[in-house]
Amino acid sequence: MSGWRKKRGLALCASAAGLLLVPGLAQADSLIDNVNGMTLDSKGKVIRFTGMVIDDEGRVKQLLDRRDKRPREMDFQFDGKGQNLVPGFFDAHGHVMDMGFGALTLDLSETRSLAEALARIAQYAADNPNRQWIMGSGWNQEVWGLGRFPTAAELDSVVADRPVFLSRVDGHAAWANSAAMKAAGVSAASKSPSGGTIVKTAGKPTGVFVDAAIGLFKDAIPAPKPAERDLALSKAQDMLLANGVTSIADMGTELQDWQSYRRAGDKGRLKIRIISYAAGIDNMIAIAGPAPSPWLYDDHLKLAGVKLYVDGALGSRGALLKQPYADMPGESGLALLSSAQLKNNMSRAAMDGFQTAVHAIGDKANDEALSAIEELNETYKGDRRWRIEHAQIIDPVDISRFAATGTIASVQPVHQTSDRLMAEARLGPDRLAGAYAWKSLLDSGAILAFGTDVPVESSSPFPGLAAAITREDASGQPFGGWMPEQRLAREQAWQAYTNGAAYAAFAEDRLGSLEPGKRADFIIIDQDLLLATPAQIRATRILQTWVDGKPVFVRK
């Protein structure tokens, strides 16, 4: 990159992964200059700058405007040539290892019909004859317009000689063929576990398993080897950095995931920042023991808390509702934890200082989570920052309870555009007032934290930003926005994707914005986010991604 100037005999070198500092050379203060720099402060006010001084530990030392004199004693200087520079995005809710494995296995997320999916599965099986199991994810019967779940018989028609196991796009259902069910010992005699459903017809499993029933296959599916896990992490990192994401809250970290993160950190290969929320109490204790971990590897890794599930997802009708589903009377969703179990788990975490993030999608699930928080607030004082993940369907009478209890709404705006038609079918027109109600939450005083739920959606933050300010999908539908009163100002949406996400993870002292003392994590993009149209925001290209004041991704 010609923008770098060599000083004092020090230099940068290029590699296949981007530009890196020459090993063995001490890094001192650097100057990023001639940029259209923008960041937000903690109150959402825009700060503009044209230059930034970074100290030798990779933190912002000073922001400069055009009139400020540039320091003379800089060891490195980068000329941004007037390009747009903003903080790296902080994804408040994603699944790092699932993202990596999803990229390395069969991906059905782009399929638009059952026939197309079956053809893709058959081709993948033919291309990978030595794989014991065909594993994949991303199918969505709603996108296919199927009007029902797919079946094992349909999978058998293309792959019958070995097990096939495919996760639904939201991870709350799985589709298996007959060989997979046989390997897992699933038969007509199998009963649905608590918090899950074996979908059956005429008393026989159809091949779809919802929520806790997915666990019936856990012992049968070969566990990934450590080297495979490390490869998945490497792939996920590359994808995140290419999309401008420099920090992510990993929702559901298992011990084996944490070990992979530690191996990467030990080897100096952990480039993104991962704030982990353990997959349940057992993983929380196994990973961190008596208290949340400290920040590790220069603020690249931390175990902050635990992830708990109250219900499932709308797509599989596992979201827990106060009233039955409009398109399936008699069904109101699945409670994955009872009220007592939820409060016991949250209390177990809180007594040792762990933060709790509760998955709640349906209005009854959100009510249950808020009720638990209200009760626990009487015992556990101080800044707890309870989190509700998704908060998709909220009874309007419950919205004010978020701010009243100090509960953060960790939401994924791109879900609204993906789920709109399905939400209308599942709920009916009279129960949508509290659906994806971001503006109402914000107006009530609640803190919003934005994420993508990757790999359920792409890790790119830009479709979510556009959705938050328009309530329209990529094709501009519905014109004027779905429930347009819930649109956000672009600064509000941007704040939720940076400072809001950092605050939600107790990381606002070091991440989320480009202010003195914080980490110099930033991206260079081809759009001015405050001037671009929503369509231009969606099409934003990441030109470079920097972490700790060093380039870790450069678009070729």
Coordinates of C-alpha atoms in Angstrom, one line a residue:
M1 CA 0.0 0.0 0.0
S2 CA 1.6 3.2 -1.2
G3 CA -0.2 5.2 1.5
W4 CA 2.3 4.0 4.1
R5 CA 5.5 6.0 4.6
K6 CA 8.6 4.4 6.0
K7 CA 10.3 6.4 8.8
R8 CA 13.3 5.8 11.0
G9 CA 14.3 2.7 9.0
L10 CA 11.1 0.8 10.0
A11 CA 8.8 -0.7 7.4
L12 CA 5.7 -2.8 6.7
C13 CA 5.6 -5.9 4.6
A14 CA 2.8 -7.5 2.6
S15 CA 1.5 -11.0 3.0
A16 CA -1.3 -13.0 1.5
A17 CA -3.5 -12.1 4.5
G18 CA -3.0 -8.4 4.1
L19 CA -0.4 -6.0 5.5
L20 CA 1.5 -6.9 8.6
L21 CA 4.1 -5.2 10.7
V22 CA 7.6 -6.6 10.2
P23 CA 8.3 -9.1 13.0
G24 CA 10.8 -8.0 15.5
L25 CA 10.4 -4.3 14.9
A26 CA 9.0 -2.2 17.7
Q27 CA 5.9 -0.3 16.8
A28 CA 5.6 3.3 18.1
D29 CA 3.1 6.0 17.5
S30 CA 1.4 5.9 14.1
L31 CA -0.6 8.5 12.2
I32 CA -3.6 7.8 10.1
D33 CA -4.1 10.9 8.1
N34 CA -6.2 12.4 5.3
V35 CA -9.4 10.5 6.0
N36 CA -13.1 11.3 6.2
G37 CA -13.2 9.9 9.8
M38 CA -16.5 9.5 11.7
T39 CA -17.3 8.0 15.1
L40 CA -20.1 8.3 17.7
D41 CA -19.6 9.2 21.4
S42 CA -21.5 7.4 24.2
K43 CA -24.5 9.7 23.7
G44 CA -24.7 9.1 19.9
K45 CA -23.2 12.4 18.9
V46 CA -21.1 12.4 15.7
I47 CA -17.4 13.1 16.0
R48 CA -15.7 13.9 12.7
F49 CA -11.9 13.9 12.2
T50 CA -9.4 13.8 9.5
G51 CA -6.5 12.2 11.3
M52 CA -5.9 9.8 14.2
V53 CA -2.8 9.1 16.2
I54 CA -2.4 5.5 17.5
D55 CA 0.0 4.6 20.3
D56 CA 2.3 1.7 20.4
E57 CA -0.2 -0.5 22.2
G58 CA -2.8 -0.1 19.4
R59 CA -5.0 2.4 21.2
V60 CA -6.3 5.7 19.9
K61 CA -4.2 8.5 21.3
Q62 CA -5.6 11.6 19.6
L63 CA -8.2 12.6 17.0
L64 CA -7.2 15.4 14.7
D65 CA -9.3 17.8 12.5
R66 CA -8.0 19.7 9.5
R67 CA -6.7 22.6 11.5
D68 CA -4.7 20.5 14.0
K69 CA -1.0 20.3 13.6
R70 CA 0.3 16.8 12.8
P71 CA 2.8 15.3 15.1
R72 CA 6.3 15.3 13.7
E73 CA 7.8 12.3 15.4
M74 CA 5.7 9.5 13.9
D75 CA 7.2 6.1 13.1
F76 CA 4.5 5.2 10.6
Q77 CA 2.1 7.4 8.6
F78 CA -0.8 6.2 6.5
D79 CA -2.4 8.4 3.8
G80 CA -6.1 7.6 3.6
K81 CA -6.5 9.6 0.4
G82 CA -9.8 11.1 1.6
Q83 CA -11.5 7.7 2.1
N84 CA -14.2 7.0 4.7
L85 CA -13.0 5.7 8.0
V86 CA -15.4 4.4 10.8
P87 CA -15.1 2.2 13.8
G88 CA -15.1 -1.6 13.2
F89 CA -18.5 -3.0 13.8
F90 CA -19.4 -4.9 17.0
D91 CA -21.8 -7.8 16.3
A92 CA -23.8 -8.2 19.5
H93 CA -25.0 -11.7 18.7
G94 CA -23.4 -14.3 16.5
H95 CA -22.2 -17.9 16.5
V96 CA -18.5 -17.9 15.5
M97 CA -17.9 -21.6 15.2
D98 CA -21.2 -22.3 13.6
M99 CA -20.3 -19.6 11.1
G100 CA -17.0 -21.3 10.3
F101 CA -18.4 -24.8 10.1
G102 CA -21.3 -23.5 8.0
A103 CA -18.8 -22.2 5.5
L104 CA -17.0 -25.6 5.4
T105 CA -20.0 -27.8 5.1
L106 CA -23.1 -27.9 2.9
D107 CA -24.8 -24.5 2.7
L108 CA -28.5 -24.4 1.7
S109 CA -29.1 -20.8 2.6
E110 CA -29.4 -19.7 -1.0
T111 CA -31.8 -22.4 -2.1
R112 CA -35.2 -21.2 -3.1
S113 CA -37.1 -24.5 -3.5
L114 CA -37.1 -28.0 -2.1
A115 CA -36.1 -29.3 -5.5
E116 CA -33.1 -27.0 -5.6
A117 CA -32.1 -28.1 -2.2
L118 CA -32.3 -31.8 -3.0
A119 CA -30.2 -31.2 -6.1
R120 CA -27.6 -29.4 -4.0
I121 CA -27.5 -32.2 -1.5
A122 CA -27.1 -34.9 -4.1
Q123 CA -24.2 -33.0 -5.7
Y124 CA -22.5 -32.4 -2.4
A125 CA -22.8 -36.1 -1.5
A126 CA -21.3 -37.0 -4.9
D127 CA -18.5 -34.5 -4.5
N128 CA -17.6 -35.8 -1.0
P129 CA -17.8 -39.6 -1.2
N130 CA -15.6 -40.1 1.8
R131 CA -17.6 -38.1 4.4
Q132 CA -19.2 -40.4 6.9
W133 CA -22.1 -38.0 7.5
I134 CA -23.4 -35.3 5.2
M135 CA -23.7 -32.2 7.4
G136 CA -25.1 -28.8 6.5
S137 CA -27.3 -25.9 7.4
G138 CA -29.4 -23.1 6.0
W139 CA -32.6 -24.7 4.8
N140 CA -35.9 -22.7 5.2
Q141 CA -39.2 -24.2 4.3
E142 CA -40.8 -20.7 4.4
V143 CA -38.4 -19.4 1.7
W144 CA -39.2 -22.5 -0.3
G145 CA -42.9 -21.8 -0.2
L146 CA -43.4 -25.4 0.9
G147 CA -46.1 -24.8 3.5
R148 CA -44.8 -27.7 5.6
F149 CA -41.5 -29.2 6.8
P150 CA -39.4 -31.4 4.5
T151 CA -39.2 -35.1 5.1
A152 CA -36.7 -37.9 5.6
A153 CA -38.2 -39.7 2.6
E154 CA -37.3 -36.7 0.4
L155 CA -33.7 -36.8 1.7
D156 CA -33.6 -40.5 1.2
S157 CA -34.5 -40.0 -2.5
V158 CA -31.1 -38.3 -3.1
V159 CA -28.9 -39.8 -0.3
A160 CA -29.8 -43.1 1.3
D161 CA -26.4 -44.8 1.7
R162 CA -25.2 -42.6 4.7
P163 CA -26.5 -40.3 7.3
V164 CA -27.6 -36.7 6.4
F165 CA -28.2 -34.1 9.1
L166 CA -29.1 -30.6 8.1
S167 CA -29.8 -27.7 10.5
R168 CA -32.6 -25.2 9.7
V169 CA -31.4 -21.6 9.1
D170 CA -32.2 -20.5 12.6
G171 CA -30.6 -23.6 14.3
H172 CA -33.9 -24.5 16.0
A173 CA -34.8 -27.5 13.9
A174 CA -33.0 -30.2 12.0
W175 CA -33.8 -32.3 9.0
A176 CA -32.5 -35.9 9.0
N177 CA -32.7 -38.9 6.6
S178 CA -33.5 -42.4 7.6
A179 CA -29.9 -43.4 7.9
A180 CA -29.3 -40.6 10.4
M181 CA -32.3 -41.6 12.4
K182 CA -31.2 -45.2 12.5
A183 CA -27.7 -44.2 13.6
A184 CA -29.2 -42.1 16.4
G185 CA -31.6 -44.8 17.5
V186 CA -34.7 -42.7 16.6
S187 CA -37.9 -44.7 15.9
A188 CA -41.6 -44.6 16.1
A189 CA -41.2 -45.5 19.8
S190 CA -39.1 -42.4 20.5
K191 CA -40.7 -39.7 22.6
S192 CA -40.2 -36.0 22.3
P193 CA -38.0 -34.7 25.0
S194 CA -38.9 -31.8 27.3
G195 CA -38.5 -28.6 25.3
G196 CA -38.5 -30.3 21.9
T197 CA -40.6 -32.0 19.3
I198 CA -40.1 -35.1 17.1
V199 CA -42.4 -34.2 14.2
K200 CA -44.4 -37.3 13.5
T201 CA -47.1 -38.4 11.0
A202 CA -49.2 -41.5 11.7
G203 CA -47.0 -42.1 14.7
K204 CA -43.7 -42.2 12.7
P205 CA -40.9 -39.6 12.7
T206 CA -41.0 -37.5 9.5
G207 CA -37.4 -36.5 9.7
V208 CA -37.7 -33.1 11.3
F209 CA -36.6 -32.4 14.9
V210 CA -37.3 -29.2 16.8
D211 CA -35.3 -27.6 19.5
A212 CA -34.4 -30.0 22.3
A213 CA -35.1 -33.0 20.0
I214 CA -32.1 -32.1 18.0
G215 CA -30.0 -33.4 20.9
L216 CA -31.1 -36.9 20.1
F217 CA -28.4 -37.0 17.5
K218 CA -25.6 -35.6 19.6
D219 CA -23.9 -38.9 20.4
A220 CA -24.3 -40.3 16.9
I221 CA -22.7 -37.4 14.9
P222 CA -18.9 -37.6 14.8
A223 CA -17.4 -34.8 16.9
P224 CA -15.1 -32.4 14.9
K225 CA -11.4 -32.9 15.5
P226 CA -9.4 -30.0 17.1
A227 CA -7.8 -29.3 13.7
E228 CA -11.2 -29.0 12.1
R229 CA -12.4 -26.6 14.8
D230 CA -9.3 -24.5 14.3
L231 CA -9.9 -24.4 10.5
A232 CA -13.5 -23.3 11.2
L233 CA -12.4 -20.5 13.4
S234 CA -9.9 -19.3 10.9
K235 CA -12.6 -19.3 8.2
A236 CA -15.0 -17.4 10.5
Q237 CA -12.4 -14.8 11.3
D238 CA -11.6 -14.2 7.6
M239 CA -15.3 -13.7 6.8
L240 CA -15.9 -11.4 9.8
L241 CA -13.0 -9.1 9.0
A242 CA -13.9 -9.0 5.3
N243 CA -17.4 -7.8 6.4
G244 CA -15.9 -5.1 8.7
V245 CA -16.7 -6.9 12.0
T246 CA -13.9 -6.5 14.5
S247 CA -15.7 -7.7 17.6
I248 CA -18.4 -10.2 18.2
A249 CA -20.4 -11.6 21.1
D250 CA -20.3 -15.3 20.7
M251 CA -23.6 -16.7 21.9
G252 CA -23.3 -20.2 23.1
T253 CA -19.6 -21.0 23.5
E254 CA -18.8 -24.6 24.4
L255 CA -15.6 -25.7 26.1
Q256 CA -14.2 -27.1 22.8
D257 CA -14.9 -23.7 21.1
W258 CA -13.1 -21.9 23.9
Q259 CA -10.1 -24.2 23.6
S260 CA -9.9 -23.4 19.9
Y261 CA -10.0 -19.6 20.7
R262 CA -7.3 -20.1 23.2
R263 CA -5.1 -22.1 20.8
A264 CA -5.5 -19.2 18.3
G265 CA -4.6 -16.7 20.9
D266 CA -1.6 -18.6 22.1
K267 CA -0.3 -18.7 18.5
G268 CA -1.0 -15.0 17.8
R269 CA -3.7 -15.9 15.3
L270 CA -6.8 -14.5 17.1
K271 CA -7.4 -11.4 15.0
I272 CA -11.1 -10.6 15.9
R273 CA -12.3 -9.8 19.4
I274 CA -14.6 -12.5 20.9
I275 CA -16.7 -11.9 24.0
S276 CA -18.1 -15.3 24.9
Y277 CA -21.3 -16.3 26.5
A278 CA -21.1 -19.9 27.5
A279 CA -23.6 -22.5 26.3
G280 CA -25.3 -23.1 29.6
I281 CA -24.1 -23.3 33.2
D282 CA -22.0 -26.4 32.8
N283 CA -19.9 -24.8 30.0
M284 CA -19.7 -21.5 32.0
I285 CA -18.1 -23.4 35.0
A286 CA -15.9 -25.5 32.8
I287 CA -14.5 -22.5 30.9
A288 CA -14.2 -19.9 33.6
G289 CA -14.6 -21.5 36.9
P290 CA -15.5 -19.2 39.8
A291 CA -15.8 -15.9 37.9
P292 CA -15.8 -14.3 34.5
S293 CA -12.4 -14.5 32.8
P294 CA -10.2 -11.5 32.5
W295 CA -9.5 -10.0 29.1
L296 CA -6.9 -12.1 27.3
Y297 CA -4.6 -11.6 24.4
D298 CA -4.6 -7.8 24.5
D299 CA -8.4 -7.5 24.7
H300 CA -9.1 -10.2 22.1
L301 CA -10.9 -12.8 24.3
K302 CA -13.1 -12.8 27.3
L303 CA -15.7 -15.1 28.9
A304 CA -18.3 -12.6 30.1
G305 CA -21.4 -14.7 30.9
V306 CA -23.8 -17.4 30.0
K307 CA -26.4 -17.9 27.3
L308 CA -29.8 -19.4 28.3
Y309 CA -32.8 -20.4 26.2
V310 CA -36.4 -19.7 27.2
D311 CA -38.0 -20.7 23.9
G312 CA -37.3 -21.7 20.2
A313 CA -37.9 -19.7 17.0
L314 CA -40.9 -18.5 15.0
G315 CA -39.9 -20.4 11.9
S316 CA -40.3 -23.8 13.6
R317 CA -43.2 -22.5 15.8
G318 CA -41.0 -23.0 18.9
A319 CA -41.3 -19.4 20.0
L320 CA -43.3 -19.3 23.2
L321 CA -46.5 -17.2 22.7
K322 CA -49.1 -15.9 25.1
Q323 CA -51.8 -16.9 22.6
P324 CA -51.8 -19.8 20.1
Y325 CA -50.2 -19.4 16.6
A326 CA -52.6 -17.9 14.1
D327 CA -51.6 -20.5 11.6
M328 CA -51.7 -23.4 13.9
P329 CA -54.4 -23.1 16.6
G330 CA -53.7 -25.2 19.7
E331 CA -49.9 -24.6 19.5
S332 CA -48.2 -21.9 21.5
G333 CA -44.6 -22.8 21.2
L334 CA -42.0 -24.6 23.4
A335 CA -40.8 -23.7 26.9
L336 CA -37.1 -24.8 27.0
L337 CA -36.8 -23.8 30.6
S338 CA -39.5 -23.6 33.3
S339 CA -39.8 -20.3 35.2
A340 CA -38.1 -21.9 38.2
Q341 CA -35.3 -23.4 36.1
L342 CA -34.7 -20.0 34.4
K343 CA -34.5 -18.1 37.7
N344 CA -32.2 -20.8 39.2
N345 CA -29.8 -20.7 36.3
M346 CA -29.7 -16.9 36.2
S347 CA -29.2 -16.8 39.9
R348 CA -26.3 -19.4 39.7
A349 CA -24.6 -17.2 37.1
A350 CA -25.3 -13.9 38.9
M351 CA -24.0 -15.1 42.3
D352 CA -20.5 -15.4 40.7
G353 CA -20.7 -12.2 38.7
F354 CA -21.5 -13.7 35.3
Q355 CA -23.7 -11.7 33.0
T356 CA -26.8 -13.5 31.7
A357 CA -28.0 -13.4 28.1
V358 CA -31.5 -15.0 27.7
H359 CA -32.8 -16.1 24.3
A360 CA -36.5 -15.0 24.1
I361 CA -38.4 -14.6 20.9
G362 CA -42.1 -15.0 21.7
D363 CA -44.1 -12.6 23.8
K364 CA -44.6 -15.1 26.6
A365 CA -40.9 -15.9 26.6
N366 CA -40.0 -12.2 26.9
D367 CA -42.5 -11.9 29.7
E368 CA -40.9 -14.9 31.5
A369 CA -37.4 -13.4 31.1
L370 CA -38.4 -10.0 32.3
S371 CA -40.3 -11.5 35.3
A372 CA -37.2 -13.4 36.3
I373 CA -35.0 -10.3 36.0
E374 CA -37.5 -8.3 38.1
E375 CA -37.3 -10.9 40.8
L376 CA -33.5 -11.3 40.7
N377 CA -33.0 -7.5 40.8
E378 CA -34.2 -7.7 44.4
T379 CA -31.3 -9.9 45.3
Y380 CA -28.4 -9.0 42.9
K381 CA -27.7 -5.3 43.0
G382 CA -25.3 -3.3 41.0
D383 CA -24.8 -3.0 37.3
R384 CA -25.9 -6.4 36.0
R385 CA -26.8 -5.5 32.4
W386 CA -29.2 -8.4 31.9
R387 CA -29.6 -9.2 28.2
I388 CA -32.5 -10.5 26.3
E389 CA -31.4 -11.9 22.9
H390 CA -33.7 -11.4 19.9
A391 CA -36.7 -9.8 21.8
Q392 CA -38.6 -10.2 18.6
I393 CA -42.2 -10.4 19.7
I394 CA -43.0 -8.3 22.8
D395 CA -46.5 -7.6 24.2
P396 CA -46.7 -3.8 24.1
V397 CA -47.4 -3.7 27.8
D398 CA -44.1 -5.3 28.5
I399 CA -41.9 -2.9 26.5
S400 CA -41.4 -0.4 29.3
R401 CA -40.1 -3.3 31.5
F402 CA -36.8 -3.4 29.6
A403 CA -35.7 0.1 30.7
A404 CA -37.2 -0.3 34.2
T405 CA -35.1 -3.4 34.9
G406 CA -31.9 -2.2 33.1
T407 CA -32.4 -5.0 30.5
I408 CA -30.6 -4.7 27.2
A409 CA -32.5 -5.5 24.0
S410 CA -30.0 -7.4 21.9
V411 CA -31.7 -7.6 18.5
Q412 CA -31.0 -8.4 14.9
P413 CA -32.7 -5.9 12.6
V414 CA -32.1 -7.9 9.4
H415 CA -34.4 -10.6 10.9
Q416 CA -37.3 -8.2 10.5
T417 CA -36.9 -8.2 6.7
S418 CA -36.4 -11.9 6.5
D419 CA -39.2 -12.8 8.9
R420 CA -41.9 -10.2 8.0
L421 CA -44.3 -12.4 6.0
M422 CA -43.7 -15.4 8.3
A423 CA -44.4 -13.2 11.4
E424 CA -47.7 -12.0 9.8
A425 CA -48.7 -15.6 9.2
R426 CA -47.7 -16.9 12.6
L427 CA -49.2 -14.0 14.6
G428 CA -52.0 -12.5 12.5
P429 CA -52.5 -8.8 12.0
D430 CA -53.7 -8.0 15.5
R431 CA -50.6 -9.1 17.4
L432 CA -47.9 -7.3 15.5
A433 CA -47.7 -4.0 17.5
G434 CA -44.8 -5.3 19.6
A435 CA -43.0 -7.2 16.8
Y436 CA -39.4 -6.0 16.1
A437 CA -40.3 -2.8 18.0
W438 CA -36.9 -1.2 18.1
K439 CA -38.1 2.4 18.2
S440 CA -40.6 1.7 20.9
L441 CA -37.8 0.1 23.0
L442 CA -35.4 3.0 22.4
D443 CA -38.0 5.6 23.2
S444 CA -38.8 3.8 26.4
G445 CA -35.2 4.2 27.5
A446 CA -33.9 0.8 26.8
I447 CA -30.4 0.2 25.4
L448 CA -30.3 -1.5 21.9
A449 CA -27.5 -3.7 20.8
F450 CA -27.4 -4.8 17.2
G451 CA -26.1 -8.0 15.7
T452 CA -26.8 -10.4 12.9
D453 CA -27.2 -13.9 14.5
V454 CA -24.7 -15.1 12.0
P455 CA -24.8 -17.7 10.4
V456 CA -28.6 -17.4 10.4
E457 CA -28.0 -14.2 8.5
S458 CA -24.8 -12.8 6.8
S459 CA -22.3 -11.2 9.2
S460 CA -22.3 -8.0 7.1
P461 CA -23.8 -5.2 9.2
F462 CA -24.9 -3.1 6.3
P463 CA -28.2 -4.9 5.5
G464 CA -29.1 -4.6 9.1
L465 CA -28.3 -0.9 9.2
A466 CA -30.5 -0.3 6.1
A467 CA -33.3 -2.4 7.5
A468 CA -33.2 -0.5 10.8
I469 CA -33.6 2.9 9.1
T470 CA -36.1 1.9 6.4
R471 CA -38.0 -1.3 7.6
E472 CA -37.7 -2.4 4.0
D473 CA -35.9 -5.4 2.5
A474 CA -33.3 -5.3 -0.3
S475 CA -35.9 -5.0 -3.0
G476 CA -37.5 -2.0 -1.2
Q477 CA -40.5 -3.9 0.1
P478 CA -42.9 -3.0 1.6
F479 CA -42.6 0.5 0.2
G480 CA -42.4 3.0 3.0
G481 CA -41.4 0.3 5.5
W482 CA -43.2 -2.4 7.5
M483 CA -44.6 -0.8 10.6
P484 CA -42.7 2.4 9.6
E485 CA -43.2 4.0 13.0
Q486 CA -40.5 1.6 14.3
R487 CA -37.8 3.1 11.9
L488 CA -34.7 4.4 13.5
A489 CA -32.5 7.4 12.6
R490 CA -29.3 6.3 11.1
E491 CA -27.2 7.5 14.0
Q492 CA -29.4 5.5 16.4
A493 CA -28.9 2.4 14.3
W494 CA -25.2 2.9 13.9
Q495 CA -24.9 3.5 17.7
A496 CA -26.6 0.1 18.4
Y497 CA -24.0 -1.6 16.2
T498 CA -21.0 0.0 17.9
N499 CA -21.3 1.6 21.3
G500 CA -24.5 -0.2 22.1
A501 CA -23.1 -3.6 21.4
A502 CA -19.9 -2.7 23.4
Y503 CA -22.0 -1.5 26.4
A504 CA -24.0 -4.7 26.3
A505 CA -20.8 -6.7 26.8
F506 CA -19.3 -4.5 29.5
A507 CA -16.7 -3.4 26.9
E508 CA -17.5 0.3 26.4
D509 CA -14.3 1.3 28.1
R510 CA -12.2 -0.1 25.3
L511 CA -14.4 -0.8 22.3
G512 CA -17.2 0.6 20.2
S513 CA -15.9 4.0 19.2
L514 CA -12.7 5.7 18.1
E515 CA -12.0 7.8 21.1
P516 CA -8.7 8.4 23.1
G517 CA -7.9 5.3 25.2
K518 CA -10.0 2.9 23.2
R519 CA -8.7 0.2 20.8
A520 CA -7.9 1.4 17.3
D521 CA -10.2 -1.0 15.5
F522 CA -11.6 0.6 12.3
I523 CA -12.6 0.0 8.7
I524 CA -12.1 2.0 5.5
I525 CA -15.2 1.9 3.4
D526 CA -16.5 3.2 0.0
Q527 CA -19.5 5.1 1.4
D528 CA -20.2 7.9 3.9
L529 CA -22.7 6.2 6.2
L530 CA -24.3 9.5 7.1
L531 CA -24.8 10.6 3.5
A532 CA -25.4 7.4 1.6
T533 CA -28.9 6.2 0.6
P534 CA -30.2 3.0 2.2
A535 CA -29.4 1.2 -1.1
Q536 CA -25.9 2.5 -1.0
I537 CA -25.5 1.4 2.6
R538 CA -26.5 -2.1 1.7
A539 CA -23.9 -2.1 -1.1
T540 CA -21.1 -0.8 1.0
R541 CA -17.7 -2.4 0.3
I542 CA -15.1 -2.9 3.0
L543 CA -11.7 -1.7 1.6
Q544 CA -9.6 -2.4 4.7
T545 CA -10.1 -3.6 8.2
W546 CA -7.7 -2.7 11.0
V547 CA -7.4 -4.1 14.5
D548 CA -5.1 -2.5 17.1
G549 CA -4.0 0.0 14.5
K550 CA -2.8 -2.7 12.2
P551 CA -4.3 -3.8 8.9
V552 CA -5.7 -7.4 9.0
F553 CA -7.8 -7.3 5.8
V554 CA -7.1 -5.4 2.6
R555 CA -9.4 -5.9 -0.3
K556 CA -7.4 -6.9 -3.4

